[in-house]
XYZ file of C-alpha atoms in Angstrom:
731
model
C -30.625 -33.173 -18.025
C -30.468 -32.797 -14.449
C -26.891 -31.641 -14.627
C -26.139 -29.793 -17.677
C -28.714 -27.059 -17.364
C -26.429 -25.506 -14.610
C -23.529 -24.231 -16.659
C -23.999 -21.846 -19.594
C -22.011 -22.272 -22.701
C -20.025 -19.686 -24.733
C -17.329 -19.345 -27.502
C -14.251 -21.579 -27.332
C -11.012 -20.576 -25.757
C -11.389 -17.183 -23.792
C -8.608 -14.983 -22.951
C -6.331 -15.890 -20.125
C -6.163 -19.531 -20.665
C -2.627 -21.097 -20.474
C -1.046 -21.986 -23.870
C 2.281 -23.388 -23.055
C 4.656 -23.406 -19.998
C 8.362 -24.242 -19.865
C 10.678 -24.808 -16.805
C 14.545 -24.516 -16.525
C 16.707 -25.273 -13.406
C 13.525 -25.169 -11.310
C 13.237 -27.296 -8.350
C 14.943 -30.694 -8.958
C 14.349 -30.548 -12.749
C 17.299 -29.264 -15.343
C 14.588 -28.655 -18.089
C 10.708 -29.503 -18.466
C 8.792 -28.629 -21.485
C 7.817 -26.697 -23.398
C 4.249 -27.924 -22.576
C 1.513 -26.998 -25.131
C -1.770 -27.019 -23.288
C -5.287 -27.613 -25.176
C -7.866 -24.974 -24.733
C -10.442 -27.080 -23.011
C -9.559 -30.290 -21.323
C -5.737 -31.055 -20.358
C -4.349 -34.195 -18.329
C -0.812 -34.131 -16.865
C -0.017 -37.648 -16.244
C 3.038 -39.239 -14.648
C 4.555 -41.279 -11.718
C 5.719 -39.476 -8.582
C 9.037 -37.327 -8.988
C 8.475 -36.901 -12.908
C 7.477 -33.098 -12.499
C 3.759 -32.886 -12.516
C 3.472 -30.607 -9.398
C 6.594 -28.666 -10.461
C 4.602 -27.376 -13.383
C 1.705 -26.191 -11.316
C 4.120 -25.026 -8.730
C 5.826 -22.942 -11.474
C 2.749 -21.719 -13.079
C 1.770 -20.076 -9.471
C 4.962 -18.539 -9.116
C 5.323 -17.086 -12.416
C 1.899 -15.854 -12.071
C 2.881 -13.651 -9.385
C 2.259 -15.876 -6.349
C 4.315 -16.376 -3.313
C 6.327 -19.193 -2.096
C 3.732 -19.868 0.753
C 0.904 -19.988 -1.708
C 2.683 -22.860 -3.461
C 2.909 -25.067 -0.182
C 6.080 -25.904 -1.412
C 8.575 -23.867 0.186
C 9.326 -20.909 2.225
C 11.192 -18.474 0.147
C 11.533 -18.309 -3.750
C 15.201 -19.206 -3.768
C 14.343 -22.619 -2.542
C 12.958 -23.400 -6.225
C 16.336 -22.789 -7.751
C 17.819 -26.198 -8.600
C 20.764 -27.123 -6.210
C 24.046 -26.179 -7.809
C 22.482 -23.751 -10.141
C 22.453 -19.794 -9.860
C 19.005 -18.992 -11.230
C 15.865 -20.681 -12.250
C 13.602 -19.375 -15.395
C 9.836 -19.996 -16.104
C 7.975 -19.181 -19.344
C 4.323 -19.227 -19.457
C 2.223 -17.789 -22.583
C -1.502 -16.722 -21.906
C -3.918 -16.505 -24.700
C -4.837 -12.937 -25.533
C -8.000 -13.145 -27.895
C -11.225 -12.167 -27.872
C -13.134 -9.286 -26.210
C -11.280 -9.452 -23.020
C -7.828 -8.995 -24.638
C -5.319 -6.772 -22.898
C -3.689 -4.248 -24.676
C -3.954 -6.264 -27.957
C -2.137 -3.396 -29.930
C 0.877 -4.072 -27.486
C 1.012 -7.733 -26.911
C -0.855 -9.085 -30.035
C -2.840 -12.666 -29.452
C -0.525 -13.752 -26.463
C 1.042 -12.641 -23.352
C 4.421 -14.121 -22.679
C 5.400 -14.023 -19.033
C 9.231 -14.851 -18.498
C 10.253 -15.186 -14.586
C 13.829 -15.361 -13.501
C 14.567 -16.522 -9.955
C 18.087 -16.028 -8.370
C 19.653 -17.814 -5.427
C 19.447 -14.705 -3.353
C 15.722 -14.773 -3.712
C 15.313 -11.940 -6.668
C 12.312 -12.331 -8.837
C 12.359 -10.417 -11.999
C 9.505 -10.746 -14.938
C 9.516 -9.498 -18.348
C 6.329 -9.165 -20.107
C 6.473 -10.040 -23.726
C 4.340 -9.628 -26.859
C 3.722 -12.796 -29.249
C 6.604 -11.995 -31.299
C 8.969 -11.905 -28.423
C 9.403 -8.194 -27.819
C 9.650 -7.033 -24.307
C 6.703 -4.738 -23.381
C 7.327 -4.480 -19.733
C 9.280 -5.695 -16.721
C 7.238 -4.175 -13.815
C 5.113 -6.594 -11.695
C 2.354 -4.017 -11.324
C 1.934 -4.945 -14.993
C 1.635 -8.337 -14.563
C -1.015 -7.890 -11.978
C -3.134 -5.859 -14.342
C -2.696 -8.654 -16.693
C -4.219 -10.966 -14.358
C -6.813 -8.548 -13.271
C -8.036 -8.105 -16.872
C -8.122 -12.026 -17.300
C -9.621 -12.673 -13.814
C -6.816 -14.921 -12.898
C -6.492 -15.452 -9.126
C -3.425 -17.891 -8.374
C -4.239 -17.592 -4.722
C -8.018 -18.751 -5.035
C -8.109 -22.727 -4.671
C -11.054 -22.951 -7.132
C -8.463 -21.579 -9.784
C -5.374 -23.619 -8.669
C -5.851 -26.410 -5.935
C -2.866 -27.825 -4.731
C -2.468 -31.038 -3.038
C -1.636 -29.316 0.406
C -4.435 -26.929 0.009
C -6.754 -29.824 -0.510
C -5.327 -31.632 2.608
C -5.673 -28.700 4.776
C -9.305 -27.458 3.808
C -11.133 -30.349 1.985
C -9.900 -33.412 3.853
C -9.846 -31.641 7.144
C -12.331 -32.762 9.995
C -12.931 -29.325 10.706
C -16.179 -27.268 9.900
C -14.467 -24.239 10.479
C -11.971 -25.116 7.502
C -14.379 -26.019 5.212
C -16.105 -22.726 5.915
C -12.663 -20.854 5.257
C -12.414 -22.648 1.853
C -15.887 -21.583 1.159
C -14.923 -18.116 1.853
C -11.679 -18.075 0.142
C -12.793 -19.761 -3.001
C -15.941 -17.095 -3.560
C -13.584 -14.105 -2.413
C -16.232 -13.387 0.296
C -13.210 -13.434 2.628
C -11.433 -10.864 0.781
C -14.434 -8.837 0.854
C -15.022 -9.410 4.639
C -11.266 -8.091 5.291
C -11.953 -4.951 2.950
C -15.112 -4.287 5.104
C -13.236 -4.942 8.564
C -10.559 -2.155 7.280
C -13.172 0.357 6.064
C -14.911 0.380 9.258
C -11.897 0.285 11.427
C -10.565 3.386 9.261
C -14.317 5.134 9.586
C -14.061 4.459 13.600
C -10.500 6.360 13.692
C -11.910 9.029 11.668
C -15.095 9.587 13.853
C -13.229 9.302 17.125
C -10.660 12.274 15.889
C -13.684 14.454 15.128
C -15.279 13.569 18.415
C -12.261 14.228 20.481
C -10.839 17.406 18.594
C -14.302 19.222 18.045
C -14.605 22.301 15.831
C -11.597 24.033 16.890
C -8.553 21.576 16.759
C -7.818 18.371 15.275
C -8.957 18.805 11.662
C -5.675 18.228 9.848
C -5.406 14.832 11.808
C -8.971 14.102 10.598
C -8.174 14.993 6.887
C -4.930 12.847 6.843
C -7.080 9.900 8.275
C -9.711 10.386 5.790
C -7.146 10.608 2.874
C -6.277 7.208 4.309
C -9.617 6.040 4.154
C -10.279 7.090 0.714
C -7.466 5.203 -0.309
C -8.487 2.132 1.497
C -11.756 2.330 -0.306
C -10.561 2.746 -3.598
C -8.159 -0.359 -2.822
C -5.794 1.283 -5.589
C -2.368 -0.366 -6.227
C -1.021 3.109 -6.888
C -1.477 4.558 -3.273
C 2.036 3.812 -2.570
C 3.674 5.726 -5.429
C 1.741 8.847 -4.247
C 3.995 8.959 -1.063
C 6.670 10.307 -3.093
C 5.027 13.067 -4.492
C 1.451 14.046 -6.499
C 3.299 14.330 -9.535
C 5.081 10.912 -9.698
C 2.291 9.103 -11.330
C 2.306 11.336 -14.210
C 6.081 11.084 -14.329
C 5.603 7.217 -14.694
C 3.151 7.467 -17.114
C 5.440 10.173 -19.280
C 8.342 7.954 -18.945
C 6.469 4.912 -19.932
C 5.179 6.823 -23.108
C 8.853 7.929 -23.998
C 10.131 4.472 -23.618
C 7.238 3.222 -25.951
C 8.009 5.808 -28.338
C 11.840 4.851 -28.539
C 12.948 8.247 -26.888
C 14.693 6.144 -24.280
C 17.111 3.271 -24.702
C 16.246 1.801 -21.471
C 13.382 2.734 -19.213
C 14.595 4.765 -16.277
C 13.828 2.977 -12.968
C 12.376 5.067 -10.221
C 11.559 6.431 -7.733
C 13.918 4.013 -5.917
C 12.157 3.885 -2.626
C 9.046 2.657 -4.807
C 10.859 -0.088 -6.171
C 11.988 -1.581 -2.820
C 9.924 -3.316 0.018
C 10.687 -3.858 3.553
C 10.967 -7.494 4.996
C 10.592 -5.936 8.801
C 8.493 -3.091 8.687
C 10.208 -1.961 12.075
C 13.293 -1.215 9.918
C 11.261 1.670 7.888
C 12.994 4.709 9.788
C 16.668 3.227 9.956
C 16.379 2.210 6.219
C 14.904 5.391 5.317
C 17.308 7.607 7.010
C 19.952 5.562 5.614
C 18.915 6.234 1.724
C 17.557 9.490 2.277
C 17.169 11.348 -1.141
C 18.034 8.359 -3.035
C 14.266 6.941 -2.054
C 12.832 9.596 -4.582
C 15.725 9.335 -7.075
C 15.656 7.843 -10.578
C 18.391 5.461 -12.177
C 19.383 5.874 -16.076
C 21.381 3.797 -18.054
C 23.074 6.602 -20.245
C 23.398 10.240 -20.375
C 21.251 10.386 -23.302
C 18.281 9.002 -21.328
C 19.202 11.307 -18.796
C 18.654 14.276 -20.821
C 15.284 12.989 -22.140
C 14.220 12.254 -18.314
C 15.274 15.702 -17.357
C 13.055 17.071 -20.091
C 10.054 14.956 -18.784
C 10.493 16.113 -15.202
C 10.345 19.629 -16.453
C 7.363 19.189 -18.138
C 5.759 17.363 -15.196
C 7.201 19.078 -12.294
C 6.190 22.750 -13.055
C 8.020 24.094 -10.067
C 9.976 23.037 -7.000
C 12.377 20.493 -6.440
C 12.734 17.627 -8.680
C 14.192 14.118 -8.061
C 17.751 13.403 -8.612
C 19.055 11.447 -11.380
C 21.678 8.553 -11.259
C 23.352 7.480 -14.487
C 24.994 4.227 -14.524
C 25.104 1.256 -16.905
C 22.260 -1.271 -16.374
C 23.059 -4.968 -15.503
C 20.679 -7.752 -15.659
C 22.076 -9.401 -12.540
C 22.728 -8.151 -8.836
C 26.645 -7.362 -8.151
C 28.361 -10.189 -6.239
C 28.348 -8.747 -2.624
C 29.361 -12.025 -0.880
C 33.031 -10.899 -0.296
C 32.714 -7.330 0.692
C 29.185 -7.282 2.345
C 28.684 -7.700 5.942
C 27.368 -11.247 7.241
C 25.952 -11.134 10.879
C 24.007 -14.217 11.927
C 21.585 -11.934 14.059
C 21.646 -8.539 12.253
C 20.619 -8.020 8.855
C 22.502 -5.231 6.369
C 20.392 -2.781 4.718
C 20.550 -4.958 1.532
C 19.498 -7.971 3.315
C 16.506 -6.044 5.089
C 15.192 -5.169 1.592
C 13.137 -7.112 -1.133
C 14.233 -5.837 -4.617
C 12.986 -7.430 -7.501
C 14.705 -5.420 -10.136
C 18.509 -5.838 -10.364
C 18.910 -2.513 -11.694
C 17.510 -0.993 -8.344
C 19.529 -2.939 -6.361
C 22.800 -2.452 -8.065
C 22.298 1.331 -7.860
C 21.688 1.480 -4.203
C 24.847 -0.811 -3.606
C 26.919 1.359 -5.772
C 25.584 4.749 -4.264
C 25.295 3.712 -0.875
C 26.989 0.673 -0.327
C 23.906 -0.747 1.588
C 25.629 -4.372 1.642
C 28.233 -3.086 4.236
C 25.545 -0.872 6.716
C 24.171 -3.021 9.227
C 21.029 -2.209 10.959
C 21.185 -3.101 14.468
C 20.547 -1.564 17.938
C 22.943 0.170 20.641
C 25.872 -0.068 18.202
C 28.736 2.091 17.406
C 29.131 1.980 13.782
C 25.592 1.666 11.955
C 22.260 3.097 11.462
C 20.311 2.571 14.402
C 16.632 1.494 14.450
C 15.845 4.987 15.775
C 17.479 6.611 12.581
C 20.498 7.734 13.984
C 23.710 7.273 11.928
C 26.655 6.388 14.452
C 30.165 6.183 14.127
C 33.028 5.783 16.373
C 33.212 8.473 19.249
C 30.683 10.593 17.585
C 27.116 10.272 15.970
C 24.363 12.503 14.377
C 20.958 12.259 15.289
C 18.308 11.699 12.751
C 16.452 14.929 11.047
C 13.109 13.068 11.378
C 11.339 10.829 13.785
C 9.156 9.093 11.603
C 9.550 7.600 7.992
C 8.005 9.482 5.295
C 7.717 6.763 2.496
C 8.646 3.228 4.033
C 6.015 3.252 6.701
C 3.664 -0.075 6.911
C 1.381 0.621 9.637
C -1.051 3.489 8.698
C -2.943 3.354 11.877
C 0.498 4.250 13.707
C 0.836 7.242 11.318
C -2.603 8.254 12.236
C -1.939 8.366 15.913
C 1.281 10.345 15.232
C -0.433 12.722 13.471
C -2.920 13.301 16.108
C 0.000 14.164 18.682
C 1.782 16.661 16.360
C -1.832 18.458 16.027
C -2.591 18.381 19.710
C 1.136 20.167 19.912
C 0.349 22.865 17.269
C -2.962 23.494 18.946
C -1.175 24.279 22.178
C 1.105 26.489 20.218
C -1.771 28.468 19.146
C -2.930 29.021 22.619
C 0.203 29.950 23.719
C 0.252 32.653 20.828
C -3.000 34.004 21.697
C -2.106 34.457 25.554
C 0.999 36.368 24.313
C -0.691 38.553 22.042
C -3.397 39.455 24.902
C -0.185 40.036 27.513
C 1.791 42.329 24.931
C -1.569 44.462 24.052
C -2.071 45.072 27.731
C 1.244 46.153 28.465
C 1.243 48.581 25.210
C -1.731 49.915 26.659
C -0.025 50.667 30.082
C 2.991 52.052 28.272
C 0.802 54.599 25.880
C -1.023 55.731 29.281
C 2.034 56.746 30.919
C 3.442 58.409 27.567
C 0.645 60.469 27.742
C 0.718 61.383 31.443
C 4.272 62.417 30.734
C 3.486 65.018 27.889
C 0.890 66.735 29.996
C 3.291 67.044 32.823
C 5.932 68.313 30.708
C 3.531 70.870 29.438
C 2.626 72.307 33.092
C 6.203 72.299 33.634
C 6.859 74.697 30.663
C 3.812 76.795 31.928
C 5.230 77.563 35.418
C 8.764 78.261 33.667
C 7.129 81.101 31.740
C 5.016 82.375 34.885
C 8.616 82.643 36.742
C 10.170 84.708 34.033
C 7.395 87.242 33.823
C 7.716 88.155 37.935
C 11.551 89.403 37.113
C 11.293 92.126 34.609
C 14.732 93.245 35.521
C 16.381 90.490 34.100
C 15.926 91.319 30.563
C 18.787 89.047 29.335
C 17.246 85.980 31.151
C 13.882 87.114 29.520
C 15.068 87.193 26.257
C 16.793 83.836 26.756
C 13.425 82.307 28.593
C 11.577 83.709 25.556
C 13.614 81.798 22.999
C 13.347 78.628 25.269
C 9.639 78.806 25.159
C 9.499 78.943 21.528
C 11.749 75.801 21.629
C 9.538 74.299 24.308
C 6.360 75.087 22.520
C 7.447 73.673 19.307
C 8.421 70.395 21.174
C 5.282 70.619 23.164
C 3.169 71.144 20.085
C 4.610 68.247 18.420
C 4.348 65.866 21.531
C 0.810 67.139 21.854
C 0.128 66.407 18.184
C 1.792 62.975 18.673
C -0.173 62.106 21.845
C -3.422 63.203 20.205
C -2.780 60.670 17.478
C -2.549 58.065 20.375
C -5.301 59.328 22.467
C -7.766 62.273 21.119
C -8.907 62.849 24.906
C -6.441 64.699 27.179
C -5.852 63.438 30.448
C -5.161 65.055 33.688
C -2.135 63.933 35.696
C -0.170 65.126 39.142
C 2.793 63.070 38.585
C 6.275 65.147 37.980
C 7.920 64.812 34.511
C 11.137 63.082 36.285
C 8.686 60.155 37.919
C 7.131 59.976 34.411
C 10.630 59.562 32.725
C 11.688 57.105 35.229
C 8.289 55.233 34.809
C 8.809 55.229 30.688
C 12.436 54.096 31.073
C 11.378 51.183 33.184
C 8.701 50.263 30.667
C 10.842 50.425 27.655
C 13.101 48.279 29.435
C 10.232 45.861 30.193
C 9.290 45.811 26.696
C 12.793 44.878 25.693
C 12.798 42.090 28.180
C 9.592 40.825 26.852
C 10.419 41.042 23.239
C 13.663 39.123 23.900
C 11.767 36.500 25.757
C 8.473 36.288 24.004
C 9.592 37.847 20.358
C 8.738 40.570 18.374
C 5.081 41.961 18.749
C 4.474 42.218 14.924
C 5.557 38.678 14.345
C 3.486 37.401 17.325
C 0.452 39.267 15.728
C 1.424 37.839 12.301
C 1.435 34.241 13.483
C -1.788 34.804 15.331
C -3.703 35.950 11.969
C -2.185 32.986 10.507
C -3.439 30.816 12.960
C -6.986 32.400 13.033
C -7.295 31.799 9.121
C -6.301 28.225 9.545
C -8.748 27.956 12.184
C -11.428 29.201 9.893
C -10.375 26.908 7.206
C -10.420 24.030 9.540
C -13.852 24.582 10.681
C -15.108 24.567 7.225
C -13.148 21.218 6.307
C -14.376 19.964 9.612
C -17.930 20.354 8.644
C -17.305 18.819 4.999
C -15.506 15.755 6.830
C -18.589 15.086 9.126
C -20.889 15.257 6.124
C -18.282 12.734 4.490
C -18.396 10.292 7.571
C -22.414 10.269 7.500
C -22.094 9.592 3.717
C -19.797 6.720 4.594
C -21.661 5.305 7.122
C -24.783 4.680 4.605
C -22.599 3.309 1.960
C -21.070 0.986 4.342
C -24.613 -0.176 5.384
C -25.666 -0.333 2.033
C -22.643 -2.512 1.104
C -22.802 -4.829 4.118
C -26.480 -5.245 3.004
C -25.263 -6.418 -0.492
C -22.461 -8.477 1.115
C -24.928 -10.579 3.233
C -27.019 -10.836 0.379
C -24.295 -12.198 -2.001
C -23.112 -14.564 0.696
C -26.413 -15.939 1.219
C -27.118 -16.273 -2.398
C -23.704 -18.013 -2.912
C -24.427 -20.317 -0.395
C -27.816 -21.435 -1.800
C -26.511 -21.984 -5.304
C -23.370 -24.046 -3.571
C -26.075 -26.296 -1.649
C -28.080 -26.665 -4.873
C -25.128 -27.830 -6.895
C -23.773 -30.004 -4.377
C -27.284 -31.944 -4.170
C -27.409 -32.287 -7.861
C -23.591 -33.451 -8.212
C -24.311 -36.203 -5.395
C -27.490 -37.354 -7.277
C -25.403 -38.318 -10.445
C -23.738 -41.054 -8.043
C -26.861 -41.824 -6.401
C -25.820 -40.002 -3.158
C -28.097 -37.694 -1.047
C -26.542 -34.852 0.922
C -26.804 -31.606 2.528
C -24.842 -28.442 3.391
C -25.392 -26.562 6.514
C -23.871 -23.163 6.688
C -23.275 -21.122 10.017
C -22.323 -17.687 9.053
C -22.225 -16.646 12.715
C -19.995 -19.357 13.937
C -18.096 -19.589 10.582
C -18.857 -23.512 10.010
C -19.726 -25.635 7.195
C -21.113 -28.915 8.070
C -21.511 -31.127 5.116
C -23.340 -34.743 5.590
C -23.731 -37.381 2.782
C -25.712 -40.587 2.574
C -23.971 -43.407 0.091
C -27.413 -45.498 -0.047
C -30.409 -44.977 -2.005
C -33.297 -42.605 -1.116
C -34.190 -42.442 2.782
C -33.019 -46.065 3.324
C -30.154 -44.547 5.665
C -29.836 -41.287 7.751
C -27.470 -38.613 6.511
C -23.566 -38.825 8.014
C -20.747 -36.632 8.581
C -17.929 -37.091 5.587
C -15.764 -38.211 8.373
C -17.719 -41.497 8.604
C -17.359 -42.213 4.874
C -14.804 -44.642 3.075
C -11.890 -43.127 1.579
C -13.355 -43.469 -2.033
C -16.720 -41.885 -0.882
C -15.294 -39.139 0.846
C -12.841 -38.424 -2.158
C -15.835 -38.370 -4.326
C -17.845 -36.119 -1.938
C -14.858 -33.653 -1.899
C -14.931 -33.806 -5.611
C -18.628 -32.678 -5.607
C -17.786 -29.770 -3.234
C -15.245 -28.453 -5.356
C -17.354 -28.753 -8.737
C -20.344 -26.815 -6.703
C -17.739 -24.085 -6.336
C -16.705 -24.100 -9.785
C -20.316 -23.491 -10.719
C -20.364 -20.076 -8.794
C -17.091 -18.747 -9.402
C -15.400 -17.285 -12.445
C -11.874 -17.930 -13.687
C -10.288 -18.704 -17.247
C -8.808 -22.096 -16.142
C -8.859 -24.430 -13.277
C -6.094 -26.886 -12.060
C -6.676 -29.839 -9.675
C -3.558 -31.730 -8.656
C -4.176 -35.425 -8.079
C -7.683 -34.744 -7.645
C -8.479 -38.497 -7.610
C -6.435 -39.618 -4.496
C -7.814 -42.148 -2.283
C -10.610 -43.096 -4.912
C -11.795 -46.305 -5.872
C -12.015 -47.123 -9.699
C -15.966 -46.666 -9.453
C -15.895 -43.179 -7.793
C -12.884 -42.265 -9.929
C -14.978 -43.066 -13.228
C -18.048 -41.249 -11.971
C -15.925 -38.232 -10.670
C -14.086 -38.206 -14.193
C -17.228 -38.267 -16.025
C -18.794 -35.458 -14.063
C -15.518 -33.198 -14.624
C -15.734 -34.052 -18.567
C -19.372 -33.233 -18.562
C -18.660 -29.777 -17.062
C -15.643 -29.447 -19.220
C -17.787 -30.226 -22.264
C -20.483 -27.496 -21.425
C -17.706 -24.922 -20.704
C -15.643 -25.147 -24.061
C -14.639 -21.188 -23.300
C -12.710 -22.570 -20.105
C -9.483 -24.484 -19.557
C -8.992 -27.523 -17.138
C -5.843 -28.961 -16.069
C -5.913 -32.104 -13.975
C -2.540 -33.688 -12.352
C -2.884 -37.416 -11.777
C -0.741 -40.398 -11.527
C -3.132 -42.462 -13.431
C -2.704 -43.322 -16.929
C -6.016 -42.027 -18.290
C -5.833 -44.784 -20.824
C -9.777 -45.227 -20.702
C -10.540 -41.491 -21.542
C -13.400 -41.346 -24.468
C -11.526 -39.786 -27.704
C -12.142 -36.086 -28.157
C -10.324 -33.268 -29.995
C -11.085 -31.300 -27.045
C -8.978 -33.483 -24.449
C -5.229 -33.351 -24.381
C -2.921 -35.807 -22.407
C 0.713 -34.681 -21.309
C 2.770 -37.732 -20.275
C 5.737 -36.958 -18.276
C 8.860 -38.884 -18.351
C 9.470 -41.377 -15.577
C 12.421 -40.120 -13.290
C 15.693 -41.807 -14.379
C 17.200 -43.743 -11.597
C 19.903 -41.630 -9.947
C 18.519 -38.382 -11.408
C 15.449 -36.521 -11.142
C 15.804 -34.163 -14.086
C 13.178 -34.344 -16.934
C 13.932 -33.481 -20.434
C 10.285 -33.143 -21.822
C 6.988 -34.699 -21.885
C 4.895 -36.587 -24.507
C 1.466 -34.928 -25.696
C -1.286 -37.547 -26.698
C -4.633 -36.700 -27.755
C -7.068 -38.692 -25.966
């Protein structure tokens, strides 16, 4: 009673449990399986070398885990059996109940087929229960795992031998605390909070530095990244390739399901690749250029369908390119024609490409296996993004990557610098406008004075003609000239009145005014040649002013968003601290209760400030002995206490299945029996959850139950490590 009340019961066999697994050419085994697991308790027993840990490793890798997560190798290609070109793993997950994932597409089971190549390529095929391929995208696999709450990197779900040695059998209180944080996912929450707070600080700094008149665009860009970080959406990277890309991929998926496409087009190609070294982002992006946004089609019929989808999704503007070439399920062999340098990688070697279709497309279209990425070279793409050939080179048209960048903080700093330059340009435009307006004002004044002086000259000439009546022919000529001058003068006066309604008196001669006008015109021409056309400058100024007004309004909204974000972070941090305290208290409670089953007493002391967890255990009865550190216990007692710690974490976390690799190592018979009884009690109270225990023990003393299944591995044959299958024995 003291123990079973901790665990609620539910209906048997929830969605997400492992129904079967098969290994082919995996690690040192030619064929293992198929293993059929029971829905509740499973024991995988066998001697060392029989393949127990290989089954667990294959499960981690098939469910999207990295090679590092298995603690069995540094890269995926190391799991391919020596002498073979590829390895295959097939895992079947149950897909029933209220948590079933897309039941209409997959049916009552989801089959995950993994293929690993000697080159380190990993491809997935997600199949329905009937064997029909539903998807080959890793993103869909991640959606399935999220739906089932499967966390392959969580030690509570899958605890390998190496993980157990590193965290549980470590003498460091810090390691035990890290294990607790990782198992409860508090570690990931903490990292998310740090990322959010860092992004918020960057936004606040930009708003403070730039003020109301500059820097808004930088703040908006940084704020957009903050929003993306808050949402923690896996689709963020896709939007780098255009706002319509998510809609296009959905349309492609719908068309493929409807049978309109023979093969699902791949793309955008840049979204299907990732970089091993982020420093190579600019070089790779300049090398691939427009191919990053392109799509690959298997045939011309599919190309026509894709063209129609693009026309519907992209209402206007430039559309992605389409490359049509027959799809192959394996990557081209580039061992003969590809470059191979011990220090510098080729573009192909610098990429991680899981889809052979994408890799082949880039090999065919760009020859990425023959392009080196090196510094200070004569024929390559340099890290600075320049394409260089012998005796000639072309500088890159861009200075920053647009799609393949990895450091968001560096991009924020780059946008800050760009906005500062734009602000300086606006200031220059304003200075130019003011100077040009001053020059125009001076020129208009001089023009007015010239018209006035010209009028006085005409009056003097008329007076001179009147004083000489004897020269009639000159008078007639003068009268004609006066009429002409009057008409010209009247037109000049009208034009001058339009410029300046008030007449100004001047004392300078017309010649002086003409000379000055010519000088001013020359100066205007020179200024326009140096600074640009006045109308163009005024237009630019008006555009900059309108942008400034929009910027001021957006800055106001951004400050309001920061205040809201501060409140959200404060509230969530309080919730995080409360959750951490609650989980710590529950873990202590279950740990004490589990020790009680053995007659032990103990305590767990969490120090969240120092990030340490101190566990002390007393093997004796009651208060006969003081509590002591686990390091002072015997091997069997310490292993039993470790199992109690793991079981207490089981009680406060959720997952459809739990796997333990050689949980009973270092235990004596008494502690092994007690630990086994506790785990079987937990399993019996949780029929809805699956348990997989790997052990070298025979488990012949297990009680008979239809809920317990024993998978016995064949002993390794002398001179060979290949296992053909296993035997399944009911307990």
